[in-house]
PDB file of C-alpha atoms and ligand atoms in Angstrom:
ATOM      1  CA  MET A 193    -112.518 184.572 -36.110  1.00 72.00           C
ATOM      2  CA  SER A 194    -113.635 187.981 -34.834  1.00 88.00           C
ATOM      3  CA  ARG A 195    -111.186 190.117 -32.933  1.00 96.00           C
ATOM      4  CA  ILE A 196    -111.543 190.886 -29.234  1.00 98.00           C
ATOM      5  CA  ALA A 197    -110.386 194.078 -27.531  1.00 98.00           C
ATOM      6  CA  TYR A 198    -109.970 194.860 -23.845  1.00 98.00           C
ATOM      7  CA  VAL A 199    -111.431 198.211 -22.806  1.00 98.00           C
ATOM      8  CA  ASP A 200    -111.456 199.235 -19.175  1.00 94.00           C
ATOM      9  CA  GLY A 201    -111.985 195.869 -17.586  1.00 95.00           C
ATOM     10  CA  VAL A 202    -114.169 194.333 -20.301  1.00 98.00           C
ATOM     11  CA  TYR A 203    -113.341 192.070 -23.253  1.00 98.00           C
ATOM     12  CA  ARG A 204    -115.503 193.118 -26.208  1.00 98.00           C
ATOM     13  CA  PRO A 205    -115.779 192.343 -29.907  1.00 98.00           C
ATOM     14  CA  HIS A 206    -113.301 194.671 -31.599  1.00 96.00           C
ATOM     15  CA  SER A 207    -116.036 196.250 -33.747  1.00 96.00           C
ATOM     16  CA  GLU A 208    -118.036 197.233 -30.640  1.00 96.00           C
ATOM     17  CA  ALA A 209    -115.151 198.321 -28.419  1.00 97.00           C
ATOM     18  CA  ALA A 210    -115.210 202.057 -27.677  1.00 97.00           C
ATOM     19  CA  VAL A 211    -114.114 204.732 -25.237  1.00 97.00           C
ATOM     20  CA  HIS A 212    -116.003 207.803 -24.040  1.00 97.00           C
ATOM     21  CA  ILE A 213    -116.106 210.809 -26.402  1.00 98.00           C
ATOM     22  CA  GLU A 214    -114.617 212.922 -23.616  1.00 97.00           C
ATOM     23  CA  ASP A 215    -111.715 210.583 -23.087  1.00 98.00           C
ATOM     24  CA  ARG A 216    -108.651 212.791 -22.743  1.00 98.00           C
ATOM     25  CA  GLY A 217    -106.744 210.588 -25.132  1.00 98.00           C
ATOM     26  CA  TYR A 218    -109.269 211.510 -27.806  1.00 98.00           C
ATOM     27  CA  GLN A 219    -109.495 215.202 -26.923  1.00 98.00           C
ATOM     28  CA  PHE A 220    -105.934 216.070 -25.859  1.00 98.00           C
ATOM     29  CA  ALA A 221    -103.749 213.112 -26.881  1.00 98.00           C
ATOM     30  CA  ASP A 222    -103.289 212.911 -23.112  1.00 98.00           C
ATOM     31  CA  GLY A 223    -102.064 209.357 -22.949  1.00 98.00           C
ATOM     32  CA  VAL A 224     -99.287 206.905 -23.670  1.00 99.00           C
ATOM     33  CA  TYR A 225     -98.921 203.627 -25.529  1.00 99.00           C
ATOM     34  CA  GLU A 226     -96.720 200.630 -26.216  1.00 98.00           C
ATOM     35  CA  VAL A 227     -96.455 198.129 -29.036  1.00 98.00           C
ATOM     36  CA  ILE A 228     -95.094 194.699 -28.126  1.00 98.00           C
ATOM     37  CA  ALA A 229     -94.256 192.073 -30.734  1.00 98.00           C
ATOM     38  CA  VAL A 230     -95.508 188.507 -30.457  1.00 97.00           C
ATOM     39  CA  ARG A 231     -93.242 185.971 -32.168  1.00 96.00           C
ATOM     40  CA  SER A 232     -93.938 182.251 -32.124  1.00 95.00           C
ATOM     41  CA  GLY A 233     -96.490 182.860 -29.387  1.00 96.00           C
ATOM     42  CA  GLU A 234     -94.055 184.703 -27.097  1.00 97.00           C
ATOM     43  CA  LEU A 235     -94.076 188.370 -26.118  1.00 98.00           C
ATOM     44  CA  VAL A 236     -90.787 189.949 -27.170  1.00 97.00           C
ATOM     45  CA  ASP A 237     -89.108 192.086 -24.489  1.00 98.00           C
ATOM     46  CA  GLU A 238     -92.282 192.562 -22.462  1.00 98.00           C
ATOM     47  CA  ALA A 239     -90.352 193.730 -19.382  1.00 98.00           C
ATOM     48  CA  PRO A 240     -88.576 196.722 -21.018  1.00 98.00           C
ATOM     49  CA  HIS A 241     -91.826 197.697 -22.754  1.00 98.00           C
ATOM     50  CA  LEU A 242     -93.635 197.758 -19.410  1.00 98.00           C
ATOM     51  CA  THR A 243     -90.743 199.648 -17.800  1.00 98.00           C
ATOM     52  CA  ARG A 244     -91.008 202.271 -20.547  1.00 98.00           C
ATOM     53  CA  LEU A 245     -94.807 202.397 -20.146  1.00 98.00           C
ATOM     54  CA  ARG A 246     -94.383 203.136 -16.401  1.00 98.00           C
ATOM     55  CA  ARG A 247     -91.832 205.825 -17.217  1.00 98.00           C
ATOM     56  CA  SER A 248     -94.108 207.461 -19.808  1.00 98.00           C
ATOM     57  CA  LEU A 249     -97.024 207.401 -17.329  1.00 98.00           C
ATOM     58  CA  ALA A 250     -94.866 208.938 -14.599  1.00 98.00           C
ATOM     59  CA  GLU A 251     -93.612 211.692 -16.932  1.00 98.00           C
ATOM     60  CA  LEU A 252     -97.235 212.616 -17.805  1.00 98.00           C
ATOM     61  CA  ARG A 253     -98.239 212.248 -14.139  1.00 98.00           C
ATOM     62  CA  ILE A 254    -100.964 209.743 -14.961  1.00 98.00           C
ATOM     63  CA  GLU A 255    -101.708 207.883 -11.748  1.00 97.00           C
ATOM     64  CA  GLY A 256    -103.786 204.830 -10.951  1.00 97.00           C
ATOM     65  CA  ALA A 257    -103.085 202.781 -14.096  1.00 97.00           C
ATOM     66  CA  LEU A 258    -103.405 199.020 -13.831  1.00 98.00           C
ATOM     67  CA  ALA A 259    -100.332 197.503 -12.163  1.00 98.00           C
ATOM     68  CA  ASP A 260     -97.892 195.293 -14.067  1.00 98.00           C
ATOM     69  CA  ALA A 261     -99.093 191.931 -12.698  1.00 98.00           C
ATOM     70  CA  PRO A 262    -102.777 192.303 -13.711  1.00 98.00           C
ATOM     71  CA  LEU A 263    -101.721 194.094 -16.907  1.00 98.00           C
ATOM     72  CA  LYS A 264     -99.635 191.073 -17.902  1.00 98.00           C
ATOM     73  CA  VAL A 265    -102.674 188.862 -17.354  1.00 98.00           C
ATOM     74  CA  VAL A 266    -104.767 191.115 -19.619  1.00 98.00           C
ATOM     75  CA  ILE A 267    -102.062 191.167 -22.316  1.00 98.00           C
ATOM     76  CA  ARG A 268    -101.873 187.372 -22.356  1.00 98.00           C
ATOM     77  CA  GLU A 269    -105.647 187.047 -22.396  1.00 98.00           C
ATOM     78  CA  VAL A 270    -105.959 189.433 -25.359  1.00 98.00           C
ATOM     79  CA  VAL A 271    -103.250 187.511 -27.223  1.00 98.00           C
ATOM     80  CA  ARG A 272    -105.023 184.238 -26.442  1.00 98.00           C
ATOM     81  CA  ARG A 273    -108.518 185.436 -27.362  1.00 98.00           C
ATOM     82  CA  ASN A 274    -107.231 186.735 -30.709  1.00 98.00           C
ATOM     83  CA  ALA A 275    -105.171 183.598 -31.333  1.00 98.00           C
ATOM     84  CA  VAL A 276    -102.125 185.703 -32.125  1.00 98.00           C
ATOM     85  CA  VAL A 277     -99.005 183.604 -32.670  1.00 97.00           C
ATOM     86  CA  ASN A 278     -97.152 186.208 -34.717  1.00 96.00           C
ATOM     87  CA  GLY A 279     -98.290 189.791 -34.466  1.00 97.00           C
ATOM     88  CA  ILE A 280     -98.450 192.711 -32.102  1.00 98.00           C
ATOM     89  CA  VAL A 281    -100.097 193.800 -28.886  1.00 98.00           C
ATOM     90  CA  TYR A 282    -101.101 197.462 -28.614  1.00 98.00           C
ATOM     91  CA  LEU A 283    -101.622 199.035 -25.172  1.00 98.00           C
ATOM     92  CA  GLN A 284    -102.885 202.524 -24.584  1.00 98.00           C
ATOM     93  CA  VAL A 285    -103.408 204.278 -21.267  1.00 98.00           C
ATOM     94  CA  THR A 286    -104.980 207.726 -21.146  1.00 98.00           C
ATOM     95  CA  ARG A 287    -105.730 210.022 -18.230  1.00 98.00           C
ATOM     96  CA  GLY A 288    -109.367 208.981 -18.566  1.00 98.00           C
ATOM     97  CA  ALA A 289    -112.697 210.603 -19.390  1.00 97.00           C
ATOM     98  CA  ALA A 290    -113.685 213.957 -17.879  1.00 97.00           C
ATOM     99  CA  PRO A 291    -115.461 217.188 -18.917  1.00 97.00           C
ATOM    100  CA  ARG A 292    -113.114 218.960 -21.332  1.00 97.00           C
ATOM    101  CA  ASP A 293    -110.618 221.179 -19.517  1.00 98.00           C
ATOM    102  CA  HIS A 294    -106.894 221.364 -20.172  1.00 98.00           C
ATOM    103  CA  GLY A 295    -105.849 220.954 -16.512  1.00 98.00           C
ATOM    104  CA  PHE A 296    -105.919 217.515 -14.929  1.00 98.00           C
ATOM    105  CA  PRO A 297    -109.406 216.415 -13.797  1.00 97.00           C
ATOM    106  CA  LYS A 298    -109.849 216.058 -10.024  1.00 93.00           C
ATOM    107  CA  VAL A 299    -111.476 212.686 -10.460  1.00 87.00           C
ATOM    108  CA  ALA A 300    -110.561 210.599 -13.433  1.00 84.00           C
ATOM    109  CA  ARG A 301    -109.570 207.015 -13.787  1.00 96.00           C
ATOM    110  CA  PRO A 302    -107.090 206.074 -16.499  1.00 98.00           C
ATOM    111  CA  THR A 303    -108.607 204.327 -19.510  1.00 98.00           C
ATOM    112  CA  LEU A 304    -106.786 201.171 -20.554  1.00 98.00           C
ATOM    113  CA  VAL A 305    -107.204 199.654 -24.010  1.00 98.00           C
ATOM    114  CA  VAL A 306    -105.371 196.501 -25.079  1.00 98.00           C
ATOM    115  CA  THR A 307    -105.708 195.051 -28.580  1.00 98.00           C
ATOM    116  CA  ALA A 308    -103.780 192.425 -30.508  1.00 98.00           C
ATOM    117  CA  ARG A 309    -103.595 191.518 -34.130  1.00 97.00           C
ATOM    118  CA  ARG A 310    -101.829 189.050 -36.325  1.00 97.00           C
ATOM    119  CA  SER A 311     -99.098 190.377 -38.560  1.00 96.00           C
ATOM    120  CA  ARG A 312     -96.092 188.979 -40.303  1.00 91.00           C
ATOM    121  CA  ALA A 313     -92.487 189.747 -39.487  1.00 88.00           C
ATOM    122  CA  PRO A 314     -90.967 192.071 -42.112  1.00 92.00           C
ATOM    123  CA  ASP A 315     -91.010 190.621 -45.634  1.00 93.00           C
ATOM    124  CA  PRO A 316     -87.609 188.931 -46.191  1.00 92.00           C
ATOM    125  CA  ARG A 317     -87.490 190.374 -49.734  1.00 95.00           C
ATOM    126  CA  ILE A 318     -87.711 193.915 -48.376  1.00 96.00           C
ATOM    127  CA  VAL A 319     -85.009 193.111 -45.828  1.00 96.00           C
ATOM    128  CA  GLU A 320     -82.812 191.650 -48.559  1.00 97.00           C
ATOM    129  CA  GLU A 321     -83.178 194.710 -50.762  1.00 98.00           C
ATOM    130  CA  GLY A 322     -83.132 197.297 -48.011  1.00 98.00           C
ATOM    131  CA  VAL A 323     -85.314 200.385 -47.859  1.00 98.00           C
ATOM    132  CA  SER A 324     -85.023 204.067 -48.633  1.00 98.00           C
ATOM    133  CA  VAL A 325     -85.584 206.995 -46.306  1.00 99.00           C
ATOM    134  CA  ILE A 326     -86.114 210.692 -46.853  1.00 99.00           C
ATOM    135  CA  THR A 327     -85.039 213.421 -44.460  1.00 99.00           C
ATOM    136  CA  ILE A 328     -87.457 216.003 -43.070  1.00 99.00           C
ATOM    137  CA  PRO A 329     -87.249 218.699 -40.379  1.00 98.00           C
ATOM    138  CA  ASP A 330     -87.950 217.424 -36.871  1.00 98.00           C
ATOM    139  CA  ILE A 331     -90.874 219.641 -35.872  1.00 98.00           C
ATOM    140  CA  ARG A 332     -91.785 217.729 -32.694  1.00 98.00           C
ATOM    141  CA  TRP A 333     -91.840 218.916 -29.088  1.00 98.00           C
ATOM    142  CA  GLN A 334     -88.937 218.608 -26.646  1.00 98.00           C
ATOM    143  CA  ARG A 335     -90.007 215.428 -24.856  1.00 98.00           C
ATOM    144  CA  CYS A 336     -89.811 212.829 -27.607  1.00 98.00           C
ATOM    145  CA  ASP A 337     -88.538 210.378 -24.966  1.00 98.00           C
ATOM    146  CA  ILE A 338     -92.142 209.977 -23.735  1.00 98.00           C
ATOM    147  CA  LYS A 339     -94.162 207.506 -25.811  1.00 98.00           C
ATOM    148  CA  THR A 340     -97.292 209.641 -25.975  1.00 98.00           C
ATOM    149  CA  VAL A 341    -100.149 209.137 -28.420  1.00 98.00           C
ATOM    150  CA  SER A 342     -99.545 212.712 -29.568  1.00 98.00           C
ATOM    151  CA  LEU A 343     -98.054 211.699 -32.916  1.00 98.00           C
ATOM    152  CA  THR A 344     -99.166 214.416 -35.340  1.00 98.00           C
ATOM    153  CA  ALA A 345     -95.666 215.238 -36.588  1.00 98.00           C
ATOM    154  CA  ASN A 346     -94.847 211.526 -36.894  1.00 98.00           C
ATOM    155  CA  VAL A 347     -98.058 210.880 -38.848  1.00 98.00           C
ATOM    156  CA  LEU A 348     -97.337 213.732 -41.268  1.00 98.00           C
ATOM    157  CA  GLY A 349     -93.727 212.620 -41.640  1.00 98.00           C
ATOM    158  CA  LYS A 350     -94.616 209.001 -42.374  1.00 98.00           C
ATOM    159  CA  GLN A 351     -97.162 210.109 -44.963  1.00 98.00           C
ATOM    160  CA  GLN A 352     -94.569 212.356 -46.588  1.00 98.00           C
ATOM    161  CA  ALA A 353     -92.231 209.351 -46.780  1.00 98.00           C
ATOM    162  CA  ARG A 354     -94.947 207.190 -48.347  1.00 98.00           C
ATOM    163  CA  GLU A 355     -95.794 209.841 -50.908  1.00 98.00           C
ATOM    164  CA  ALA A 356     -92.101 210.051 -51.779  1.00 98.00           C
ATOM    165  CA  GLY A 357     -92.005 206.272 -52.247  1.00 98.00           C
ATOM    166  CA  ALA A 358     -89.822 205.853 -49.149  1.00 98.00           C
ATOM    167  CA  TYR A 359     -90.194 203.493 -46.196  1.00 98.00           C
ATOM    168  CA  GLU A 360     -89.441 206.065 -43.519  1.00 98.00           C
ATOM    169  CA  ALA A 361     -88.635 209.706 -42.895  1.00 99.00           C
ATOM    170  CA  TRP A 362     -85.611 210.504 -40.759  1.00 99.00           C
ATOM    171  CA  MET A 363     -86.188 213.677 -38.786  1.00 99.00           C
ATOM    172  CA  VAL A 364     -83.464 216.286 -38.640  1.00 98.00           C
ATOM    173  CA  ASP A 365     -82.954 218.840 -35.848  1.00 98.00           C
ATOM    174  CA  ALA A 366     -82.072 222.526 -36.236  1.00 97.00           C
ATOM    175  CA  GLU A 367     -78.331 221.656 -36.263  1.00 97.00           C
ATOM    176  CA  GLY A 368     -78.735 219.280 -39.211  1.00 98.00           C
ATOM    177  CA  ARG A 369     -78.497 216.126 -37.082  1.00 98.00           C
ATOM    178  CA  VAL A 370     -80.720 213.090 -37.524  1.00 98.00           C
ATOM    179  CA  THR A 371     -82.759 212.412 -34.396  1.00 99.00           C
ATOM    180  CA  GLU A 372     -84.805 209.343 -35.395  1.00 99.00           C
ATOM    181  CA  GLY A 373     -87.437 208.042 -37.794  1.00 99.00           C
ATOM    182  CA  THR A 374     -91.165 208.719 -37.404  1.00 99.00           C
ATOM    183  CA  SER A 375     -91.635 205.275 -35.824  1.00 98.00           C
ATOM    184  CA  THR A 376     -88.106 203.865 -35.803  1.00 98.00           C
ATOM    185  CA  ASN A 377     -84.624 204.636 -34.468  1.00 99.00           C
ATOM    186  CA  ALA A 378     -81.915 205.666 -36.947  1.00 99.00           C
ATOM    187  CA  TRP A 379     -78.407 204.203 -37.158  1.00 99.00           C
ATOM    188  CA  ILE A 380     -75.317 204.405 -39.343  1.00 98.00           C
ATOM    189  CA  VAL A 381     -72.049 202.501 -39.585  1.00 98.00           C
ATOM    190  CA  THR A 382     -69.142 204.874 -40.238  1.00 98.00           C
ATOM    191  CA  ALA A 383     -66.183 204.313 -42.571  1.00 96.00           C
ATOM    192  CA  ASP A 384     -64.153 203.063 -39.598  1.00 95.00           C
ATOM    193  CA  ASN A 385     -66.885 200.558 -38.643  1.00 96.00           C
ATOM    194  CA  LEU A 386     -68.317 202.439 -35.705  1.00 98.00           C
ATOM    195  CA  VAL A 387     -72.046 201.824 -35.156  1.00 98.00           C
ATOM    196  CA  VAL A 388     -73.645 205.176 -34.313  1.00 98.00           C
ATOM    197  CA  THR A 389     -77.095 206.139 -33.065  1.00 99.00           C
ATOM    198  CA  HIS A 390     -78.468 209.214 -31.291  1.00 98.00           C
ATOM    199  CA  ALA A 391     -78.149 209.117 -27.494  1.00 98.00           C
ATOM    200  CA  ALA A 392     -81.320 208.347 -25.524  1.00 98.00           C
ATOM    201  CA  ASP A 393     -82.022 211.907 -24.438  1.00 98.00           C
ATOM    202  CA  HIS A 394     -85.202 213.981 -24.750  1.00 98.00           C
ATOM    203  CA  ALA A 395     -84.839 214.206 -28.562  1.00 98.00           C
ATOM    204  CA  ILE A 396     -85.672 210.550 -29.267  1.00 98.00           C
ATOM    205  CA  LEU A 397     -87.708 207.629 -28.069  1.00 98.00           C
ATOM    206  CA  ASN A 398     -85.408 205.085 -26.466  1.00 98.00           C
ATOM    207  CA  GLY A 399     -86.561 202.144 -28.569  1.00 98.00           C
ATOM    208  CA  VAL A 400     -86.766 198.774 -26.898  1.00 98.00           C
ATOM    209  CA  THR A 401     -85.264 197.311 -30.094  1.00 98.00           C
ATOM    210  CA  ARG A 402     -82.554 199.980 -29.862  1.00 98.00           C
ATOM    211  CA  GLN A 403     -81.761 198.922 -26.287  1.00 98.00           C
ATOM    212  CA  ALA A 404     -81.703 195.233 -27.213  1.00 98.00           C
ATOM    213  CA  LEU A 405     -79.456 195.901 -30.204  1.00 98.00           C
ATOM    214  CA  ILE A 406     -77.031 197.950 -28.103  1.00 98.00           C
ATOM    215  CA  ALA A 407     -76.742 194.951 -25.763  1.00 97.00           C
ATOM    216  CA  VAL A 408     -75.970 192.733 -28.794  1.00 97.00           C
ATOM    217  CA  ILE A 409     -73.386 195.243 -30.121  1.00 98.00           C
ATOM    218  CA  ARG A 410     -71.644 195.405 -26.727  1.00 98.00           C
ATOM    219  CA  ARG A 411     -71.723 191.635 -26.325  1.00 96.00           C
ATOM    220  CA  GLU A 412     -70.225 191.120 -29.788  1.00 96.00           C
ATOM    221  CA  GLY A 413     -67.603 193.805 -29.158  1.00 97.00           C
ATOM    222  CA  TYR A 414     -68.382 196.112 -32.116  1.00 97.00           C
ATOM    223  CA  GLY A 415     -67.299 199.741 -31.970  1.00 98.00           C
ATOM    224  CA  PHE A 416     -70.274 201.820 -30.826  1.00 98.00           C
ATOM    225  CA  ALA A 417     -71.035 205.471 -30.142  1.00 98.00           C
ATOM    226  CA  GLU A 418     -74.220 207.109 -28.890  1.00 98.00           C
ATOM    227  CA  ARG A 419     -74.059 210.482 -30.562  1.00 98.00           C
ATOM    228  CA  PRO A 420     -75.979 212.434 -33.157  1.00 98.00           C
ATOM    229  CA  PHE A 421     -74.904 212.161 -36.795  1.00 98.00           C
ATOM    230  CA  THR A 422     -75.576 214.676 -39.545  1.00 98.00           C
ATOM    231  CA  VAL A 423     -77.457 214.019 -42.770  1.00 98.00           C
ATOM    232  CA  ALA A 424     -74.164 214.508 -44.648  1.00 98.00           C
ATOM    233  CA  GLU A 425     -72.487 211.899 -42.429  1.00 98.00           C
ATOM    234  CA  ALA A 426     -75.357 209.480 -43.023  1.00 98.00           C
ATOM    235  CA  LYS A 427     -75.125 209.950 -46.782  1.00 98.00           C
ATOM    236  CA  ALA A 428     -71.397 209.251 -46.644  1.00 98.00           C
ATOM    237  CA  ALA A 429     -71.779 206.286 -44.269  1.00 98.00           C
ATOM    238  CA  ARG A 430     -70.641 202.752 -44.996  1.00 98.00           C
ATOM    239  CA  GLU A 431     -74.021 201.381 -43.900  1.00 98.00           C
ATOM    240  CA  ALA A 432     -77.289 202.622 -42.477  1.00 98.00           C
ATOM    241  CA  PHE A 433     -80.267 200.927 -40.877  1.00 98.00           C
ATOM    242  CA  LEU A 434     -83.314 201.509 -38.721  1.00 98.00           C
ATOM    243  CA  THR A 435     -84.865 199.582 -35.851  1.00 98.00           C
ATOM    244  CA  SER A 436     -88.266 199.113 -34.251  1.00 98.00           C
ATOM    245  CA  THR A 437     -90.498 196.500 -32.692  1.00 98.00           C
ATOM    246  CA  THR A 438     -92.250 195.839 -35.997  1.00 96.00           C
ATOM    247  CA  ALA A 439     -89.338 196.390 -38.418  1.00 97.00           C
ATOM    248  CA  ASP A 440     -86.694 194.585 -36.311  1.00 97.00           C
ATOM    249  CA  LEU A 441     -83.488 195.815 -37.988  1.00 98.00           C
ATOM    250  CA  MET A 442     -84.085 197.070 -41.523  1.00 98.00           C
ATOM    251  CA  PRO A 443     -81.135 198.008 -43.772  1.00 98.00           C
ATOM    252  CA  VAL A 444     -81.358 201.511 -45.282  1.00 98.00           C
ATOM    253  CA  VAL A 445     -79.866 201.634 -48.777  1.00 98.00           C
ATOM    254  CA  ALA A 446     -80.807 205.148 -49.925  1.00 98.00           C
ATOM    255  CA  ILE A 447     -81.202 208.510 -48.215  1.00 98.00           C
ATOM    256  CA  ASP A 448     -83.021 211.278 -50.113  1.00 98.00           C
ATOM    257  CA  GLY A 449     -82.607 209.229 -53.291  1.00 98.00           C
ATOM    258  CA  GLN A 450     -78.838 208.928 -52.845  1.00 98.00           C
ATOM    259  CA  PRO A 451     -77.460 205.391 -52.385  1.00 98.00           C
ATOM    260  CA  VAL A 452     -75.739 204.567 -49.098  1.00 98.00           C
ATOM    261  CA  ALA A 453     -72.307 203.197 -50.120  1.00 98.00           C
ATOM    262  CA  ASN A 454     -73.031 200.850 -53.056  1.00 97.00           C
ATOM    263  CA  GLY A 455     -76.797 200.841 -52.394  1.00 98.00           C
ATOM    264  CA  VAL A 456     -77.159 197.341 -50.967  1.00 98.00           C
ATOM    265  CA  PRO A 457     -77.640 196.226 -47.343  1.00 98.00           C
ATOM    266  CA  GLY A 458     -74.368 196.391 -45.417  1.00 98.00           C
ATOM    267  CA  LEU A 459     -72.658 193.288 -44.052  1.00 98.00           C
ATOM    268  CA  LEU A 460     -72.570 194.508 -40.474  1.00 98.00           C
ATOM    269  CA  SER A 461     -76.268 195.457 -40.647  1.00 98.00           C
ATOM    270  CA  GLN A 462     -77.084 191.946 -41.826  1.00 97.00           C
ATOM    271  CA  LYS A 463     -74.947 190.398 -39.101  1.00 98.00           C
ATOM    272  CA  LEU A 464     -76.537 192.570 -36.403  1.00 98.00           C
ATOM    273  CA  ARG A 465     -79.986 191.703 -37.700  1.00 97.00           C
ATOM    274  CA  ALA A 466     -79.213 187.990 -37.534  1.00 97.00           C
ATOM    275  CA  ASP A 467     -77.784 188.370 -34.010  1.00 97.00           C
ATOM    276  CA  TYR A 468     -80.831 190.348 -32.902  1.00 97.00           C
ATOM    277  CA  LEU A 469     -83.252 187.739 -34.287  1.00 96.00           C
ATOM    278  CA  ALA A 470     -81.215 184.920 -32.756  1.00 96.00           C
ATOM    279  CA  ARG A 471     -81.537 186.657 -29.400  1.00 93.00           C
ATOM    280  CA  ILE A 472     -85.339 186.798 -29.771  1.00 90.00           C
ATOM    281  CA  ALA A 473     -85.475 183.144 -30.791  1.00 89.00           C
ATOM    282  CA  ALA A 474     -83.245 182.144 -27.851  1.00 87.00           C
ATOM    283  CA  SER A 475     -85.423 183.952 -25.313  1.00 81.00           C
ATOM    284  CA  ALA A 476     -88.690 182.459 -26.682  1.00 71.00           C
TER     285      ALA A 476
HETATM  286  N1  PLP B  64     -88.896 206.097 -32.377  1.00 88.46           N
HETATM  287  C1  PLP B  64     -90.205 206.389 -32.465  1.00 88.46           C
HETATM  288  C2  PLP B  64     -90.619 207.802 -32.657  1.00 88.46           C
HETATM  289  C3  PLP B  64     -91.164 205.361 -32.377  1.00 88.46           C
HETATM  290  O1  PLP B  64     -92.477 205.654 -32.466  1.00 88.46           O
HETATM  291  C4  PLP B  64     -90.722 204.026 -32.219  1.00 88.46           C
HETATM  292  C5  PLP B  64     -91.694 202.935 -32.141  1.00 88.46           C
HETATM  293  O2  PLP B  64     -92.881 203.101 -32.196  1.00 88.46           O
HETATM  294  C6  PLP B  64     -89.357 203.777 -32.153  1.00 88.46           C
HETATM  295  C7  PLP B  64     -88.465 204.821 -32.210  1.00 88.46           C
HETATM  296  C8  PLP B  64     -88.847 202.374 -31.980  1.00 88.46           C
HETATM  297  O3  PLP B  64     -89.148 201.896 -30.680  1.00 88.46           O
HETATM  298  P1  PLP B  64     -89.284 200.345 -30.377  1.00 88.46           P
HETATM  299  O4  PLP B  64     -88.002 199.713 -30.774  1.00 88.46           O
HETATM  300  O5  PLP B  64     -89.528 200.293 -28.900  1.00 88.46           O
HETATM  301  O6  PLP B  64     -90.442 199.846 -31.181  1.00 88.46           O
END
């Protein structure tokens, strides 16, 4: 079955779908995106993803994007036309096409692209074994809370991780504190069983998975702190894990080649993962 993409009001074969060469997303990375998981035919946490999309658009002052109600219709139609039962939906909104000039164009209409593809949930064997991360300097700008398509530092960081045989790179600020992964949020469990992740300020993207997991942690009554942690603290942690829409909750068992605790997924990480997945299943 051939894939179908939605581009600016039209459903097209994926291989023929295209945007203008002067689209500002292409020329300036002047746009935002979201990735929403589809599990058992249901969109996971669509509402917080759309809330974050609106926030990102507002922060970049992109006006005139398709409203939520018609956008939801498009999302469902793209999922349906691609027969995605388990996979992801990708949405991208840019400021639109206009003659190249850094300042905002006087007349431009946002470009909306929506695609969907089938993909499997994370491989249970990888989850069982856990993954390794490396640490790298966080060289990004100061508004990492906006989900822009400007991902150069994240792309370079992920590639560095791959070349090092690691699953992810955790980015570290000038004070030696872990901000987040290149496409995931970073967490540790301290020796006294406190679950810790960076606060949702301008230094990180407030992951939708992160938000959902915090709700689970609060509901279950686990100790929790939103604060930065250092690389040294992470290496000495009882457990570590990462979260994202596509990874769910993935145990981290080594940092820079050094095992976290005894180098196997932590019990609390496994419990939180199960609780998180149960929440998705219950809301489907
Ligand atoms: N941090 C960054 C930099 C990301 O790119 C992502 C996801 O793409 C995340 C965190 C996790 O966010 P979410 O849980 O919404 O997928």
